[in-house]
mmCIF file of C-alpha atoms in Angstrom:
data_model
loop_
_atom_site.group_PDB
_atom_site.id
_atom_site.type_symbol
_atom_site.label_atom_id
_atom_site.label_comp_id
_atom_site.label_asym_id
_atom_site.label_seq_id
_atom_site.Cartn_x
_atom_site.Cartn_y
_atom_site.Cartn_z
ATOM 1 C CA GLN A 1 45.600 -35.980 12.272
ATOM 2 C CA LEU A 2 42.156 -35.503 13.868
ATOM 3 C CA ARG A 3 39.180 -36.086 11.562
ATOM 4 C CA PRO A 4 35.425 -35.869 12.132
ATOM 5 C CA LYS A 5 33.832 -39.000 13.460
ATOM 6 C CA VAL A 6 32.372 -40.684 10.421
ATOM 7 C CA PRO A 7 31.402 -44.311 9.865
ATOM 8 C CA ALA A 8 34.310 -46.521 9.011
ATOM 9 C CA THR A 9 35.200 -46.660 5.342
ATOM 10 C CA PRO A 10 37.782 -48.764 3.504
ATOM 11 C CA THR A 11 41.267 -47.353 3.904
ATOM 12 C CA PRO A 12 42.243 -45.600 0.664
ATOM 13 C CA PRO A 13 45.443 -46.648 -1.051
ATOM 14 C CA PRO A 14 48.539 -44.559 -0.334
ATOM 15 C CA PRO A 15 48.951 -41.555 -2.635
ATOM 16 C CA LEU A 16 51.196 -41.608 -5.687
ATOM 17 C CA GLY A 17 51.001 -45.393 -5.837
ATOM 18 C CA ILE A 18 53.532 -45.835 -2.996
ATOM 19 C CA ALA A 19 53.278 -49.396 -1.700
ATOM 20 C CA ARG A 20 52.877 -49.982 2.010
ATOM 21 C CA PRO A 21 56.212 -51.222 3.429
ATOM 22 C CA ARG A 22 56.123 -54.730 4.674
ATOM 23 C CA VAL A 23 58.837 -54.775 7.307
ATOM 24 C CA ARG A 24 58.845 -57.698 9.674
ATOM 25 C CA LEU A 25 60.338 -56.605 12.954
ATOM 26 C CA GLY A 26 61.676 -59.165 15.336
ATOM 27 C CA THR A 27 64.438 -59.867 17.714
ATOM 28 C CA ARG A 28 66.645 -61.177 14.898
ATOM 29 C CA ALA A 29 66.324 -58.156 12.563
ATOM 30 C CA SER A 30 69.724 -57.218 11.257
ATOM 31 C CA GLY A 31 71.187 -53.710 11.357
ATOM 32 C CA ARG A 32 70.732 -53.487 7.556
ATOM 33 C CA GLN A 33 67.028 -54.325 7.899
ATOM 34 C CA ALA A 34 66.586 -51.717 10.622
ATOM 35 C CA LEU A 35 68.305 -49.110 8.437
ATOM 36 C CA GLN A 36 66.085 -50.020 5.484
ATOM 37 C CA CYS A 37 63.012 -49.670 7.674
ATOM 38 C CA ALA A 38 64.079 -46.238 8.869
ATOM 39 C CA MET A 39 64.785 -45.084 5.297
ATOM 40 C CA VAL A 40 61.372 -46.281 4.044
ATOM 41 C CA CYS A 41 59.580 -44.517 6.897
ATOM 42 C CA MET A 42 61.483 -41.285 6.190
ATOM 43 C CA ILE A 43 60.603 -41.481 2.489
ATOM 44 C CA LEU A 44 56.931 -41.938 3.406
ATOM 45 C CA LEU A 45 56.988 -38.969 5.783
ATOM 46 C CA LEU A 46 58.430 -36.791 3.015
ATOM 47 C CA ALA A 47 56.161 -38.175 0.302
ATOM 48 C CA ILE A 48 52.808 -37.712 2.083
ATOM 49 C CA PRO A 49 52.914 -33.864 2.263
ATOM 50 C CA PHE A 50 54.208 -33.798 -1.317
ATOM 51 C CA SER A 51 51.292 -35.945 -2.480
ATOM 52 C CA ALA A 52 48.848 -33.644 -0.677
ATOM 53 C CA ALA A 53 50.268 -30.724 -2.629
ATOM 54 C CA LEU A 54 49.607 -32.587 -5.878
ATOM 55 C CA ARG A 55 46.080 -33.185 -4.624
ATOM 56 C CA ILE A 56 45.494 -36.821 -5.337
ATOM 57 C CA ALA A 57 41.769 -37.185 -4.597
ATOM 58 C CA PRO A 58 40.584 -39.996 -2.291
ATOM 59 C CA PRO A 59 37.866 -42.401 -3.449
ATOM 60 C CA CYS A 60 35.082 -40.220 -1.966
ATOM 61 C CA CYS A 61 35.506 -37.463 -4.538
ATOM 62 C CA ALA A 62 36.454 -36.650 -8.122
ATOM 63 C CA TYR A 63 37.854 -33.254 -9.028
ATOM 64 C CA HIS A 64 37.558 -31.481 -12.344
ATOM 65 C CA VAL A 65 40.427 -29.151 -11.450
ATOM 66 C CA PRO A 66 43.471 -29.439 -9.145
ATOM 67 C CA PHE A 67 42.690 -27.991 -5.751
ATOM 68 C CA ARG A 68 44.887 -28.111 -2.681
ATOM 69 C CA SER A 69 43.259 -28.370 0.728
ATOM 70 C CA ARG A 70 44.300 -28.966 4.281
ATOM 71 C CA LEU A 71 43.125 -31.814 6.478
ATOM 72 C CA PRO A 72 39.800 -31.134 8.197
ATOM 73 C CA VAL A 73 39.690 -29.832 11.726
ATOM 74 C CA ALA A 74 38.556 -31.985 14.631
ATOM 75 C CA TYR A 75 34.811 -32.010 15.292
ATOM 76 C CA ASP A 76 33.808 -31.904 18.953
ATOM 77 C CA GLY A 77 30.099 -32.624 18.573
ATOM 78 C CA GLY A 78 29.030 -28.958 18.663
ATOM 79 C CA PRO A 79 27.063 -27.110 15.998
ATOM 80 C CA ALA A 80 28.187 -27.162 12.405
ATOM 81 C CA PRO A 81 30.314 -24.182 11.340
ATOM 82 C CA THR A 82 28.506 -21.194 9.894
ATOM 83 C CA SER A 83 29.322 -19.312 6.717
ATOM 84 C CA ASN A 84 31.341 -16.924 8.876
ATOM 85 C CA ASN A 85 33.805 -19.626 9.889
ATOM 86 C CA ALA A 86 33.767 -21.968 6.904
ATOM 87 C CA ILE A 87 36.722 -24.320 6.617
ATOM 88 C CA LEU A 88 39.210 -22.583 4.349
ATOM 89 C CA ALA A 89 41.770 -24.244 2.124
ATOM 90 C CA ALA A 90 45.465 -23.738 2.717
ATOM 91 C CA ASP A 91 47.233 -22.237 -0.307
ATOM 92 C CA ALA A 92 43.993 -22.237 -2.321
ATOM 93 C CA VAL A 93 44.249 -21.650 -6.036
ATOM 94 C CA GLN A 94 43.982 -17.929 -6.742
ATOM 95 C CA LEU A 95 40.949 -17.249 -8.915
ATOM 96 C CA GLU A 96 39.657 -14.060 -10.460
ATOM 97 C CA ASP A 97 37.126 -11.947 -8.590
ATOM 98 C CA GLY A 98 33.612 -13.261 -8.954
ATOM 99 C CA ALA A 99 34.655 -16.876 -9.537
ATOM 100 C CA MET A 100 33.325 -19.670 -7.359
ATOM 101 C CA LEU A 101 33.371 -23.422 -6.933
ATOM 102 C CA LEU A 102 30.365 -25.398 -8.166
ATOM 103 C CA VAL A 103 30.145 -28.752 -6.401
ATOM 104 C CA ARG A 104 27.893 -31.509 -7.724
ATOM 105 C CA MET A 105 26.920 -34.509 -5.621
ATOM 106 C CA GLN A 106 24.138 -36.919 -4.765
ATOM 107 C CA CYS A 107 22.392 -36.450 -1.450
ATOM 108 C CA PRO A 108 23.396 -39.232 0.983
ATOM 109 C CA HIS A 109 20.669 -41.855 0.688
ATOM 110 C CA ALA A 110 19.721 -41.920 4.388
ATOM 111 C CA VAL A 111 19.753 -38.118 4.830
ATOM 112 C CA ASP A 112 16.745 -35.920 4.120
ATOM 113 C CA GLY A 113 17.506 -33.454 1.325
ATOM 114 C CA HIS A 114 16.367 -30.476 3.396
ATOM 115 C CA LEU A 115 18.619 -31.470 6.304
ATOM 116 C CA TRP A 116 21.647 -32.003 4.041
ATOM 117 C CA SER A 117 21.065 -28.628 2.395
ATOM 118 C CA GLU A 118 20.856 -26.885 5.770
ATOM 119 C CA LEU A 119 24.065 -28.551 6.938
ATOM 120 C CA LEU A 120 25.894 -27.389 3.805
ATOM 121 C CA VAL A 121 24.626 -23.828 4.138
ATOM 122 C CA ASP A 122 25.602 -23.797 7.811
ATOM 123 C CA ALA A 123 29.049 -25.056 6.788
ATOM 124 C CA GLY A 124 29.610 -22.167 4.402
ATOM 125 C CA ALA A 125 27.791 -22.954 1.123
ATOM 126 C CA LEU A 126 26.739 -19.875 -0.844
ATOM 127 C CA PHE A 127 23.677 -21.706 -2.182
ATOM 128 C CA VAL A 128 22.238 -25.194 -2.549
ATOM 129 C CA SER A 129 20.042 -26.292 -5.452
ATOM 130 C CA LEU A 130 18.195 -29.626 -5.339
ATOM 131 C CA SER A 131 16.741 -31.502 -8.297
ATOM 132 C CA ASP A 132 15.535 -34.994 -9.097
ATOM 133 C CA ALA A 133 18.485 -37.151 -10.119
ATOM 134 C CA HIS A 134 16.054 -39.138 -12.304
ATOM 135 C CA SER A 135 14.695 -36.052 -14.057
ATOM 136 C CA GLY A 136 13.812 -36.774 -17.669
ATOM 137 C CA THR A 137 13.606 -40.540 -17.150
ATOM 138 C CA ASP A 138 10.780 -42.952 -16.398
ATOM 139 C CA ALA A 139 11.882 -42.933 -12.750
ATOM 140 C CA GLU A 140 11.320 -39.182 -12.352
ATOM 141 C CA GLU A 141 9.288 -38.354 -9.235
ATOM 142 C CA ALA A 142 6.598 -35.662 -9.435
ATOM 143 C CA ILE A 143 6.326 -34.510 -5.833
ATOM 144 C CA PHE A 144 4.619 -31.170 -6.510
ATOM 145 C CA HIS A 145 1.524 -30.490 -8.597
ATOM 146 C CA ALA A 146 0.101 -26.997 -9.025
ATOM 147 C CA HIS A 147 -3.577 -27.714 -9.674
ATOM 148 C CA PRO A 148 -4.781 -31.194 -10.616
ATOM 149 C CA PRO A 149 -7.565 -31.024 -13.211
ATOM 150 C CA GLY A 150 -10.774 -29.773 -11.613
ATOM 151 C CA ALA A 151 -9.172 -28.926 -8.267
ATOM 152 C CA THR A 152 -9.701 -25.551 -6.595
ATOM 153 C CA SER A 153 -6.334 -25.464 -4.847
ATOM 154 C CA ALA A 154 -2.820 -26.775 -5.308
ATOM 155 C CA GLU A 155 -2.009 -30.242 -4.001
ATOM 156 C CA LEU A 156 1.344 -31.417 -2.712
ATOM 157 C CA LEU A 157 2.143 -34.979 -3.734
ATOM 158 C CA GLN A 158 4.259 -36.821 -1.176
ATOM 159 C CA ARG A 159 6.012 -40.120 -1.118
ATOM 160 C CA SER A 160 4.783 -42.854 1.171
ATOM 161 C CA GLY A 161 5.188 -42.489 4.903
ATOM 162 C CA ALA A 162 7.963 -45.069 4.915
ATOM 163 C CA ASP A 163 10.091 -42.654 2.909
ATOM 164 C CA CYS A 164 9.522 -39.731 5.272
ATOM 165 C CA ILE A 165 11.993 -38.891 8.009
ATOM 166 C CA SER A 166 10.297 -37.924 11.238
ATOM 167 C CA GLY A 167 10.922 -34.381 12.375
ATOM 168 C CA HIS A 168 11.982 -33.050 8.976
ATOM 169 C CA LEU A 169 10.249 -30.999 6.321
ATOM 170 C CA THR A 170 8.243 -32.516 3.501
ATOM 171 C CA PRO A 171 10.633 -34.940 1.798
ATOM 172 C CA VAL A 172 12.145 -34.076 -1.520
ATOM 173 C CA TRP A 173 13.095 -36.628 -4.153
ATOM 174 C CA SER A 174 14.273 -40.021 -2.943
ATOM 175 C CA ASN A 175 17.371 -39.573 -5.121
ATOM 176 C CA SER A 176 18.245 -35.882 -4.989
ATOM 177 C CA ARG A 177 21.032 -34.281 -6.992
ATOM 178 C CA LEU A 178 22.635 -31.179 -5.520
ATOM 179 C CA GLU A 179 24.554 -28.281 -6.993
ATOM 180 C CA VAL A 180 26.310 -26.327 -4.275
ATOM 181 C CA GLY A 181 28.235 -23.094 -4.574
ATOM 182 C CA PHE A 182 31.302 -22.326 -2.454
ATOM 183 C CA ALA A 183 33.737 -19.440 -2.339
ATOM 184 C CA PRO A 184 37.048 -20.277 -4.047
ATOM 185 C CA ASP A 185 38.969 -20.508 -0.757
ATOM 186 C CA VAL A 186 36.706 -23.081 0.915
ATOM 187 C CA ASP A 187 38.010 -26.587 1.579
ATOM 188 C CA VAL A 188 35.225 -28.560 -0.053
ATOM 189 C CA GLU A 189 36.312 -32.022 1.099
ATOM 190 C CA ALA A 190 36.711 -30.940 4.705
ATOM 191 C CA THR A 191 33.340 -29.187 4.610
ATOM 192 C CA LEU A 192 31.569 -32.299 3.323
ATOM 193 C CA LEU A 193 33.314 -34.496 5.874
ATOM 194 C CA LEU A 194 32.158 -32.212 8.654
ATOM 195 C CA ALA A 195 28.578 -32.013 7.344
ATOM 196 C CA ALA A 196 28.518 -35.802 7.014
ATOM 197 C CA ALA A 197 29.768 -36.161 10.578
ATOM 198 C CA VAL A 198 26.896 -34.027 11.828
ATOM 199 C CA ALA A 199 24.436 -36.150 9.828
ATOM 200 C CA GLY A 200 26.082 -39.382 10.978
ATOM 201 C CA GLU A 201 26.723 -40.537 7.413
ATOM 202 C CA SER A 202 29.647 -41.087 5.092
ATOM 203 C CA PRO A 203 30.382 -38.155 2.785
ATOM 204 C CA PRO A 204 29.044 -38.528 -0.750
ATOM 205 C CA ARG A 205 31.126 -38.647 -3.899
ATOM 206 C CA PHE A 206 31.404 -35.225 -5.437
ATOM 207 C CA GLU A 207 33.012 -33.273 -8.240
ATOM 208 C CA VAL A 208 34.160 -29.667 -8.304
ATOM 209 C CA GLU A 209 34.075 -27.260 -11.211
ATOM 210 C CA VAL A 210 35.500 -23.762 -11.177
ATOM 211 C CA LEU A 211 33.011 -21.246 -12.517
ATOM 212 C CA GLY A 212 34.823 -18.228 -13.867
ATOM 213 C CA ALA A 213 33.559 -14.732 -13.230
ATOM 214 C CA ARG A 214 30.683 -13.781 -15.502
ATOM 215 C CA ASP A 215 28.782 -10.669 -16.314
ATOM 216 C CA TRP A 216 25.546 -12.070 -14.927
ATOM 217 C CA VAL A 217 23.558 -8.999 -15.940
ATOM 218 C CA SER A 218 24.532 -9.463 -19.574
ATOM 219 C CA GLN A 219 23.928 -13.209 -19.266
ATOM 220 C CA VAL A 220 20.379 -12.680 -18.026
ATOM 221 C CA GLN A 221 19.702 -10.021 -20.619
ATOM 222 C CA SER A 222 20.829 -12.270 -23.456
ATOM 223 C CA ASP A 223 18.458 -15.002 -22.221
ATOM 224 C CA TRP A 224 15.477 -12.653 -21.828
ATOM 225 C CA LYS A 225 14.067 -12.147 -25.302
ATOM 226 C CA PRO A 226 11.261 -9.788 -26.353
ATOM 227 C CA VAL A 227 7.826 -11.246 -25.594
ATOM 228 C CA GLU A 228 5.052 -11.321 -28.147
ATOM 229 C CA LEU A 229 1.904 -10.852 -26.128
ATOM 230 C CA ALA A 230 -1.258 -12.460 -27.499
ATOM 231 C CA GLY A 231 -0.395 -11.597 -31.089
ATOM 232 C CA CYS A 232 -1.216 -7.940 -30.533
ATOM 233 C CA LEU A 233 1.712 -6.462 -28.593
ATOM 234 C CA MET A 234 5.488 -6.785 -28.187
ATOM 235 C CA ILE A 235 7.012 -6.471 -24.710
ATOM 236 C CA LEU A 236 10.540 -5.082 -24.795
ATOM 237 C CA PHE A 237 12.980 -4.727 -21.925
ATOM 238 C CA PRO A 238 15.411 -1.825 -21.450
ATOM 239 C CA TRP A 239 18.303 -3.549 -23.237
ATOM 240 C CA HIS A 240 16.263 -4.329 -26.369
ATOM 241 C CA GLU A 241 16.450 -2.090 -29.406
ATOM 242 C CA PRO A 242 13.070 -1.319 -30.996
ATOM 243 C CA ASP A 243 12.400 -3.006 -34.319
ATOM 244 C CA GLU A 244 10.825 -0.406 -36.538
ATOM 245 C CA ALA A 245 9.960 -3.061 -39.105
ATOM 246 C CA HIS A 246 7.940 -5.153 -36.627
ATOM 247 C CA PRO A 247 4.206 -4.834 -37.315
ATOM 248 C CA LEU A 248 3.102 -4.990 -33.666
ATOM 249 C CA PRO A 249 3.094 -2.015 -31.278
ATOM 250 C CA SER A 250 5.487 -2.354 -28.339
ATOM 251 C CA LEU A 251 5.725 -1.546 -24.662
ATOM 252 C CA ARG A 252 9.007 -1.224 -22.779
ATOM 253 C CA LEU A 253 8.856 -2.745 -19.287
ATOM 254 C CA GLN A 254 11.280 -2.878 -16.384
ATOM 255 C CA PRO A 255 11.846 -6.499 -15.357
ATOM 256 C CA GLY A 256 11.621 -7.155 -11.647
ATOM 257 C CA MET A 257 9.491 -8.635 -8.918
ATOM 258 C CA ALA A 258 6.228 -7.040 -10.116
ATOM 259 C CA PHE A 259 3.966 -9.577 -11.852
ATOM 260 C CA GLY A 260 3.198 -9.000 -15.502
ATOM 261 C CA THR A 261 5.877 -9.262 -18.178
ATOM 262 C CA GLY A 262 3.613 -11.009 -20.670
ATOM 263 C CA GLU A 263 4.673 -14.653 -20.508
ATOM 264 C CA HIS A 264 1.900 -15.982 -18.258
ATOM 265 C CA ALA A 265 -1.253 -17.345 -19.865
ATOM 266 C CA THR A 266 -3.533 -15.138 -17.755
ATOM 267 C CA THR A 267 -1.730 -11.979 -18.908
ATOM 268 C CA GLN A 268 -2.013 -13.185 -22.490
ATOM 269 C CA LEU A 269 -5.739 -13.841 -22.113
ATOM 270 C CA CYS A 270 -6.413 -10.427 -20.597
ATOM 271 C CA CYS A 271 -4.335 -8.561 -23.161
ATOM 272 C CA ARG A 272 -6.037 -10.325 -26.059
ATOM 273 C CA ALA A 273 -9.501 -9.504 -24.645
ATOM 274 C CA ILE A 274 -8.604 -5.845 -23.992
ATOM 275 C CA HIS A 275 -7.261 -5.474 -27.523
ATOM 276 C CA SER A 276 -10.395 -7.005 -29.026
ATOM 277 C CA LEU A 277 -12.737 -4.791 -26.989
ATOM 278 C CA LEU A 278 -10.872 -1.515 -27.559
ATOM 279 C CA LYS A 279 -10.591 -2.179 -31.282
ATOM 280 C CA GLY A 280 -14.274 -3.097 -31.413
ATOM 281 C CA ARG A 281 -17.226 -2.491 -29.100
ATOM 282 C CA LEU A 282 -15.333 -0.272 -26.642
ATOM 283 C CA SER A 283 -13.497 1.811 -29.226
ATOM 284 C CA GLY A 284 -12.979 5.290 -27.791
ATOM 285 C CA CYS A 285 -13.140 4.035 -24.167
ATOM 286 C CA SER A 286 -12.546 6.949 -21.817
ATOM 287 C CA ALA A 287 -11.120 5.008 -18.853
ATOM 288 C CA MET A 288 -10.320 1.505 -17.647
ATOM 289 C CA LEU A 289 -9.428 0.030 -14.269
ATOM 290 C CA ASP A 290 -6.821 -2.711 -13.724
ATOM 291 C CA TYR A 291 -7.420 -4.110 -10.236
ATOM 292 C CA GLY A 292 -4.278 -5.952 -9.121
ATOM 293 C CA SER A 293 -2.175 -4.130 -11.686
ATOM 294 C CA GLY A 294 1.302 -5.525 -10.911
ATOM 295 C CA SER A 295 3.727 -4.100 -13.463
ATOM 296 C CA GLY A 296 0.920 -2.085 -15.064
ATOM 297 C CA VAL A 297 1.131 -4.048 -18.297
ATOM 298 C CA LEU A 298 -2.641 -4.350 -18.849
ATOM 299 C CA GLY A 299 -3.374 -0.691 -18.184
ATOM 300 C CA LEU A 300 -0.485 0.441 -20.381
ATOM 301 C CA ALA A 301 -1.572 -1.963 -23.116
ATOM 302 C CA ALA A 302 -5.081 -0.480 -22.935
ATOM 303 C CA LEU A 303 -3.620 3.005 -23.418
ATOM 304 C CA LEU A 304 -1.618 1.752 -26.378
ATOM 305 C CA PHE A 305 -4.788 0.240 -27.877
ATOM 306 C CA GLY A 306 -6.690 3.512 -27.678
ATOM 307 C CA CYS A 307 -8.067 3.930 -24.151
ATOM 308 C CA GLU A 308 -7.758 7.526 -22.945
ATOM 309 C CA ARG A 309 -6.888 6.879 -19.278
ATOM 310 C CA ALA A 310 -5.987 3.891 -17.081
ATOM 311 C CA VAL A 311 -5.970 3.375 -13.319
ATOM 312 C CA GLY A 312 -4.011 0.604 -11.629
ATOM 313 C CA VAL A 313 -4.841 -0.575 -8.091
ATOM 314 C CA GLU A 314 -2.196 -2.682 -6.353
ATOM 315 C CA ILE A 315 -1.439 -3.720 -2.753
ATOM 316 C CA ASP A 316 2.332 -4.040 -3.339
ATOM 317 C CA PRO A 317 4.168 -0.680 -3.034
ATOM 318 C CA TYR A 318 7.104 -2.029 -5.040
ATOM 319 C CA ALA A 319 4.802 -2.975 -7.915
ATOM 320 C CA LEU A 320 3.274 0.492 -7.818
ATOM 321 C CA LYS A 321 6.716 2.021 -8.186
ATOM 322 C CA VAL A 322 7.561 -0.287 -11.092
ATOM 323 C CA SER A 323 4.291 0.432 -12.882
ATOM 324 C CA ARG A 324 4.803 4.194 -12.605
ATOM 325 C CA THR A 325 8.312 3.811 -13.992
ATOM 326 C CA ASN A 326 6.939 1.750 -16.865
ATOM 327 C CA ALA A 327 4.333 4.417 -17.612
ATOM 328 C CA ALA A 328 7.016 7.126 -17.678
ATOM 329 C CA ASP A 329 9.323 5.039 -19.888
ATOM 330 C CA ASN A 330 6.517 4.685 -22.437
ATOM 331 C CA GLY A 331 5.478 8.349 -22.357
ATOM 332 C CA MET A 332 2.209 7.550 -20.572
ATOM 333 C CA ALA A 333 2.835 9.035 -17.126
ATOM 334 C CA GLY A 334 0.107 11.650 -17.621
ATOM 335 C CA ARG A 335 -2.525 9.052 -18.533
ATOM 336 C CA PHE A 336 -1.745 6.315 -16.009
ATOM 337 C CA VAL A 337 -2.392 6.409 -12.255
ATOM 338 C CA ALA A 338 -1.251 3.663 -9.854
ATOM 339 C CA VAL A 339 -2.535 3.655 -6.245
ATOM 340 C CA LEU A 340 -3.026 1.495 -3.198
ATOM 341 C CA PRO A 341 -6.624 0.275 -2.602
ATOM 342 C CA ALA A 342 -7.043 2.715 0.282
ATOM 343 C CA ALA A 343 -6.108 5.646 -1.983
ATOM 344 C CA GLU A 344 -8.370 4.676 -4.876
ATOM 345 C CA GLU A 345 -11.129 7.125 -5.742
ATOM 346 C CA ALA A 346 -14.359 5.179 -6.142
ATOM 347 C CA GLY A 347 -15.765 5.477 -9.621
ATOM 348 C CA GLU A 348 -17.265 3.563 -12.533
ATOM 349 C CA TYR A 349 -15.390 2.420 -15.621
ATOM 350 C CA GLU A 350 -16.419 1.121 -19.005
ATOM 351 C CA LEU A 351 -13.797 -1.599 -18.693
ATOM 352 C CA VAL A 352 -12.477 -3.304 -15.552
ATOM 353 C CA ALA A 353 -9.839 -6.062 -15.559
ATOM 354 C CA ALA A 354 -8.781 -8.143 -12.552
ATOM 355 C CA ASN A 355 -6.097 -10.773 -13.082
ATOM 356 C CA ILE A 356 -5.586 -12.138 -9.564
ATOM 357 C CA LEU A 357 -6.763 -15.568 -8.276
ATOM 358 C CA ALA A 358 -10.223 -17.113 -8.173
ATOM 359 C CA ARG A 359 -10.642 -16.992 -4.403
ATOM 360 C CA THR A 360 -9.519 -13.358 -4.229
ATOM 361 C CA LEU A 361 -11.828 -12.418 -7.112
ATOM 362 C CA ILE A 362 -14.780 -13.885 -5.228
ATOM 363 C CA GLU A 363 -13.771 -12.028 -2.055
ATOM 364 C CA LEU A 364 -13.598 -8.774 -4.052
ATOM 365 C CA GLU A 365 -16.937 -9.307 -5.825
ATOM 366 C CA ALA A 366 -18.660 -6.332 -4.206
ATOM 367 C CA THR A 367 -15.740 -3.977 -4.885
ATOM 368 C CA LEU A 368 -15.232 -5.061 -8.483
ATOM 369 C CA SER A 369 -18.938 -5.042 -9.299
ATOM 370 C CA SER A 370 -19.292 -1.480 -8.022
ATOM 371 C CA ARG A 371 -16.448 -0.298 -10.304
ATOM 372 C CA VAL A 372 -18.106 -1.430 -13.554
ATOM 373 C CA ALA A 373 -20.474 1.040 -15.189
ATOM 374 C CA PRO A 374 -23.914 -0.210 -16.283
ATOM 375 C CA ARG A 375 -23.476 -2.240 -19.491
ATOM 376 C CA GLY A 376 -19.726 -2.028 -18.887
ATOM 377 C CA THR A 377 -17.395 -5.020 -19.279
ATOM 378 C CA LEU A 378 -15.604 -6.989 -16.569
ATOM 379 C CA LEU A 379 -12.620 -9.245 -17.323
ATOM 380 C CA LEU A 380 -11.660 -11.773 -14.632
ATOM 381 C CA SER A 381 -8.629 -14.065 -14.824
ATOM 382 C CA GLY A 382 -6.236 -16.029 -12.641
ATOM 383 C CA ILE A 383 -8.867 -18.789 -12.742
ATOM 384 C CA TRP A 384 -7.846 -22.440 -13.073
ATOM 385 C CA GLY A 385 -10.127 -25.240 -14.210
ATOM 386 C CA ASP A 386 -13.860 -25.677 -14.691
ATOM 387 C CA GLU A 387 -14.719 -25.709 -10.986
ATOM 388 C CA GLN A 388 -13.126 -22.333 -10.340
ATOM 389 C CA VAL A 389 -14.837 -20.913 -13.444
ATOM 390 C CA HIS A 390 -18.239 -22.032 -12.129
ATOM 391 C CA ASN A 391 -17.510 -20.617 -8.663
ATOM 392 C CA VAL A 392 -16.525 -17.219 -10.084
ATOM 393 C CA ILE A 393 -19.550 -17.043 -12.386
ATOM 394 C CA ASP A 394 -21.867 -17.960 -9.499
ATOM 395 C CA ALA A 395 -20.395 -15.176 -7.368
ATOM 396 C CA PHE A 396 -20.785 -12.476 -10.047
ATOM 397 C CA SER A 397 -24.084 -13.617 -11.585
ATOM 398 C CA PRO A 398 -26.355 -11.338 -9.491
ATOM 399 C CA ALA A 399 -24.810 -8.213 -11.035
ATOM 400 C CA PHE A 400 -23.591 -9.469 -14.425
ATOM 401 C CA THR A 401 -24.817 -11.239 -17.527
ATOM 402 C CA GLU A 402 -23.515 -12.432 -20.910
ATOM 403 C CA PHE A 403 -20.722 -14.545 -19.416
ATOM 404 C CA GLU A 404 -18.089 -15.890 -21.810
ATOM 405 C CA THR A 405 -15.003 -18.006 -21.035
ATOM 406 C CA SER A 406 -11.680 -18.149 -22.879
ATOM 407 C CA TRP A 407 -8.950 -20.712 -22.174
ATOM 408 C CA GLN A 408 -5.184 -20.967 -22.493
ATOM 409 C CA ASP A 409 -2.945 -23.639 -20.960
ATOM 410 C CA GLY A 410 -5.579 -24.616 -18.399
ATOM 411 C CA TRP A 411 -6.166 -21.017 -17.281
ATOM 412 C CA ALA A 412 -9.456 -19.249 -17.911
ATOM 413 C CA LEU A 413 -10.633 -15.694 -18.509
ATOM 414 C CA VAL A 414 -14.268 -14.916 -17.705
ATOM 415 C CA SER A 415 -15.813 -11.862 -19.326
ATOM 416 C CA ALA A 416 -19.222 -10.443 -18.480
ATOM 417 C CA ARG A 417 -21.324 -7.307 -18.847
ATOM 418 C CA ARG A 418 -22.858 -5.351 -15.974
ATOM 419 C CA ARG A 419 -26.647 -5.505 -15.804
ATOM 420 C CA PRO A 420 -28.398 -2.183 -16.404
ATOM 421 C CA ASP A 421 -29.462 -0.439 -13.222
#
């Protein structure tokens, strides 16, 4: 049989524990010895296909379930196969629709994790997930860091240059663990042998688990619980039943790609501040503006807390659609308007909230300042660390006064009041 060219590995023992025949051939071999030799060879020829059907795994892998596969095809040095021509297993186990094979392995030590992932995807993997094999131990490697304390931007922590492979992307963990998904009819062993041949390495040990078909929608819904937002609001999703006995008012939101479902600290900070203002100094507020409105959660929360009208400005058309749907689902469609920046009607508001990022807030200083009525209140969030807080306050100081800062999980909210004209 032709196999991909991989570095030499120890010859595995014959399947089914069949001992290698030790037949000494020579000029004096008797007819009985020759007959015995022929019989042993015939038994081996019959036994090898039978052992393949029973799927006795070689030392390079460990299966959780029986899985029959054919020998890998020859590799001629060309490109790795794509998902359209993945190596398929002969007489693969028939699985229910929606099932797949989950393969776990360690990334070959000398192969960059990005390269190995690309080879597997090119060879037919449905997905590849990488994680630190030492996660949760003292040897865990932190290669990414969002914002070190006091920094104004995220920093990427890398291993030493000796660990980097020239020509590849930023290295991942030095000991990466992979979870790879394959269709049920893919020959996993042959696929890994071929990917290893392209990388010039021996295939890693691996194990295969059959994942049965699941109702992923129901699975996600069961994991997505109602969110209590800043102690003043409950966020429900379409599959949640309202709890009439719960003391907090609730909003029903559509989950999706639009930012703002209540979990993030900046959303919590803004919601808490809006609730405090509308139940206090700004009680009876006629209108508020949410600049960078995302899902519309802040504007809709303001309406729930007593504001008469809310306007959301957002650059993402999808988020605009989601926010309008959320307004309709909560019976607020007539009081909530969501528009692109170019379609916004310039005006002044008693309350303006902008939960974006510090740099963007500074760039929008002139626009945001012009939207706040004299003695009106501005809420700014998406700000990380003391340095960003100082930068934002410096940018807005010419037009605002009475700055206050609130904190949660390293994120800050800056509130201020517009100077009288």
